[in-house]
Amino acid sequence: ATQTTFLHDFVHDNLISVDQAAQDIRDNGDLSDDQRLARLRELRQSPFFRVPPAPNETNYARDMELAMWMKWLLGTDRLVVSEASSSSGVTASARTLSNNPVNTSPSARSYPTSRNLQSRITRGGLFGLSRGTYVKRQDVQYGRIGGDINDRIDTVHRARFGREFFHDSWAGNEANDRDVLRRAERRLRGLANRSTWQR
């Protein structure tokens, strides 16, 4: 409703301006009839009287699909916290403590990185002579994209922008990392701007 009211007011205000300009041309006694006609013809060619170009529904559909895929890509990263310990040279398998989506923008400086959160030497056994280690760490893991999805994203992106999205195709269809997410975020932002100003 707000957008409709804004558009109505915009057209109405411009109509008043055009009508006022036409009256000024008509009532200007310093202009000859030929000059008046010339000025009115110029006014008639102003953007207000031009019919807007027909929307390109194919491009709109591609933009919508690309936006969906870019949003999907931005949800493929997860922050996994795990712990593992070793004793007498034998390392126990890591135990997952948490596995959550990453809610931070991949372009943000605060985006998490894979690193050890805690690491210490442990002692146990008789008289504490058995030594081991305890490690707690976090890892950013990226979901597998898959060949079919990779191909579809590249197909739509190439049809819309003339080049593939996954231009590092040599890395394989399963390649996914923070750089891919950054590019997905930039493309999604660009599609949003395109939608705002060109539709």
Short mmCIF file of C-alpha atoms in Angstrom, two decimals, residues 27-197:
data_model
loop_
_atom_site.label_atom_id
_atom_site.label_comp_id
_atom_site.label_asym_id
_atom_site.label_seq_id
_atom_site.Cartn_x
_atom_site.Cartn_y
_atom_site.Cartn_z
CA ASP A 27 1.02 31.76 -22.24
CA ASN A 28 4.54 33.02 -23.04
CA GLY A 29 3.96 36.06 -25.23
CA ASP A 30 7.61 36.26 -26.21
CA LEU A 31 7.35 33.03 -28.22
CA SER A 32 6.11 32.84 -31.79
CA ASP A 33 3.64 30.13 -32.78
CA ASP A 34 6.44 28.11 -34.37
CA GLN A 35 8.53 28.40 -31.21
CA ARG A 36 5.57 27.31 -29.08
CA LEU A 37 5.04 24.25 -31.26
CA ALA A 38 8.74 23.43 -31.09
CA ARG A 39 8.76 23.72 -27.27
CA LEU A 40 5.61 21.58 -26.99
CA ARG A 41 7.17 18.93 -29.23
CA GLU A 42 10.23 18.89 -26.95
CA LEU A 43 7.98 18.53 -23.93
CA ARG A 44 6.11 15.70 -25.63
CA GLN A 45 9.42 13.84 -26.04
CA SER A 46 10.31 14.11 -22.33
CA PRO A 47 10.66 10.89 -20.28
CA PHE A 48 7.25 11.43 -18.69
CA PHE A 49 5.52 10.60 -21.98
CA ARG A 50 7.71 7.64 -22.89
CA VAL A 51 6.30 4.15 -22.58
CA PRO A 52 8.54 2.10 -20.27
CA PRO A 53 10.25 -0.92 -21.87
CA ALA A 54 8.55 -4.25 -21.42
CA PRO A 55 10.07 -6.23 -18.54
CA ASN A 56 12.35 -9.12 -19.43
CA GLU A 57 10.57 -11.96 -17.67
CA THR A 58 13.31 -14.44 -18.56
CA ASN A 59 15.96 -12.36 -16.80
CA TYR A 60 13.68 -11.85 -13.81
CA ALA A 61 13.17 -15.60 -13.52
CA ARG A 62 16.93 -16.17 -13.71
CA ASP A 63 17.56 -13.50 -11.09
CA MET A 64 15.06 -15.13 -8.75
CA GLU A 65 16.59 -18.57 -9.22
CA LEU A 66 20.13 -17.25 -8.75
CA ALA A 67 19.09 -15.43 -5.59
CA MET A 68 17.66 -18.70 -4.27
CA TRP A 69 20.90 -20.58 -4.98
CA MET A 70 23.11 -17.82 -3.54
CA LYS A 71 21.02 -17.85 -0.36
CA TRP A 72 21.32 -21.63 -0.26
CA LEU A 73 25.11 -21.45 -0.61
CA LEU A 74 25.29 -18.99 2.28
CA GLY A 75 23.71 -21.64 4.50
CA THR A 76 26.23 -24.40 3.78
CA ASP A 77 28.84 -23.43 6.40
CA ARG A 78 28.77 -24.82 9.92
CA LEU A 79 30.90 -24.31 13.02
CA VAL A 80 31.84 -27.64 14.59
CA VAL A 81 33.45 -27.80 18.05
CA SER A 82 35.06 -31.09 19.01
CA GLU A 83 37.48 -32.55 21.52
CA ALA A 84 40.00 -35.37 21.41
CA SER A 85 42.51 -36.81 23.82
CA SER A 86 45.46 -39.15 23.59
CA SER A 87 47.23 -41.28 26.12
CA SER A 88 50.47 -43.19 25.72
CA GLY A 89 50.55 -42.31 22.06
CA VAL A 90 47.04 -43.61 21.36
CA THR A 91 44.61 -40.95 20.13
CA ALA A 92 40.93 -41.38 20.81
CA SER A 93 38.50 -40.40 18.07
CA ALA A 94 37.25 -36.83 18.24
CA ARG A 95 33.94 -36.23 20.00
CA THR A 96 31.63 -33.55 18.60
CA LEU A 97 30.48 -31.07 21.23
CA SER A 98 28.42 -28.80 18.98
CA ASN A 99 27.53 -28.41 15.33
CA ASN A 100 25.77 -25.15 14.48
CA PRO A 101 25.17 -22.97 11.42
CA VAL A 102 27.53 -20.01 11.00
CA ASN A 103 25.44 -16.87 11.33
CA THR A 104 28.28 -14.44 10.58
CA SER A 105 28.76 -12.88 7.15
CA PRO A 106 31.64 -14.56 5.28
CA SER A 107 32.95 -11.06 4.51
CA ALA A 108 33.07 -10.03 8.18
CA ARG A 109 36.35 -9.89 10.06
CA SER A 110 34.63 -11.76 12.90
CA TYR A 111 33.92 -14.77 10.67
CA PRO A 112 35.16 -17.86 12.56
CA THR A 113 38.27 -19.77 11.54
CA SER A 114 39.41 -23.32 12.21
CA ARG A 115 41.70 -23.31 15.25
CA ASN A 116 42.49 -24.94 18.57
CA LEU A 117 40.46 -23.56 21.44
CA GLN A 118 42.28 -25.43 24.16
CA SER A 119 45.33 -27.69 24.26
CA ARG A 120 47.08 -29.15 27.28
CA ILE A 121 49.26 -31.95 28.47
CA THR A 122 47.52 -34.50 30.69
CA ARG A 123 48.99 -36.94 33.18
CA GLY A 124 47.48 -40.12 34.45
CA GLY A 125 48.17 -43.72 35.34
CA LEU A 126 50.23 -44.91 38.26
CA PHE A 127 52.11 -42.00 39.88
CA GLY A 128 50.97 -39.80 37.01
CA LEU A 129 53.67 -41.12 34.74
CA SER A 130 51.36 -41.63 31.77
CA ARG A 131 51.34 -38.54 29.60
CA GLY A 132 48.77 -37.53 27.03
CA THR A 133 47.24 -34.53 25.37
CA TYR A 134 43.79 -32.97 25.32
CA VAL A 135 42.70 -30.79 22.42
CA LYS A 136 39.48 -28.87 22.00
CA ARG A 137 39.08 -27.12 18.65
CA GLN A 138 36.62 -25.51 16.32
CA ASP A 139 36.42 -26.13 12.58
CA VAL A 140 34.45 -24.33 9.92
CA GLN A 141 33.03 -27.01 7.66
CA TYR A 142 31.45 -26.37 4.26
CA GLY A 143 28.73 -28.61 2.88
CA ARG A 144 29.21 -30.49 -0.34
CA ILE A 145 27.64 -28.66 -3.28
CA GLY A 146 27.28 -31.61 -5.60
CA GLY A 147 27.66 -31.83 -9.35
CA ASP A 148 24.02 -31.28 -10.36
CA ILE A 149 23.61 -28.16 -8.24
CA ASN A 150 27.02 -26.85 -9.33
CA ASP A 151 26.07 -27.31 -12.98
CA ARG A 152 22.68 -25.65 -12.54
CA ILE A 153 24.15 -22.60 -10.80
CA ASP A 154 26.78 -22.28 -13.53
CA THR A 155 24.16 -22.63 -16.28
CA VAL A 156 21.88 -19.91 -14.90
CA HIS A 157 24.78 -17.62 -13.98
CA ARG A 158 26.32 -17.98 -17.45
CA ALA A 159 22.97 -17.27 -19.16
CA ARG A 160 22.51 -14.14 -17.02
CA PHE A 161 26.05 -12.75 -16.75
CA GLY A 162 28.04 -14.46 -19.48
CA ARG A 163 30.32 -16.49 -17.23
CA GLU A 164 30.15 -19.36 -14.79
CA PHE A 165 29.89 -18.78 -11.05
CA PHE A 166 32.27 -21.58 -10.14
CA HIS A 167 35.10 -20.39 -12.35
CA ASP A 168 37.59 -22.60 -10.44
CA SER A 169 36.02 -25.64 -12.09
CA TRP A 170 39.32 -27.54 -11.94
CA ALA A 171 38.81 -27.88 -8.18
CA GLY A 172 35.84 -30.15 -8.77
CA ASN A 173 32.12 -29.90 -8.15
CA GLU A 174 32.50 -30.46 -4.42
CA ALA A 175 34.74 -27.43 -3.90
CA ASN A 176 33.18 -25.04 -1.38
CA ASP A 177 34.90 -22.59 0.93
CA ARG A 178 34.73 -19.11 2.38
CA ASP A 179 35.66 -17.51 -0.95
CA VAL A 180 32.65 -19.17 -2.61
CA LEU A 181 30.42 -17.81 0.15
CA ARG A 182 31.89 -14.31 -0.22
CA ARG A 183 31.13 -14.35 -3.94
CA ALA A 184 27.63 -15.68 -3.28
CA GLU A 185 27.02 -12.85 -0.83
CA ARG A 186 28.23 -10.21 -3.32
CA ARG A 187 26.11 -11.70 -6.09
CA LEU A 188 23.04 -11.81 -3.83
CA ARG A 189 23.59 -8.14 -2.93
CA GLY A 190 23.93 -7.27 -6.61
CA LEU A 191 20.72 -9.11 -7.46
CA ALA A 192 18.91 -7.24 -4.69
CA ASN A 193 20.11 -3.89 -6.08
CA ARG A 194 19.11 -4.95 -9.58
CA SER A 195 15.66 -5.86 -8.31
CA THR A 196 15.28 -2.52 -6.51
CA TRP A 197 16.31 -0.23 -9.35
#
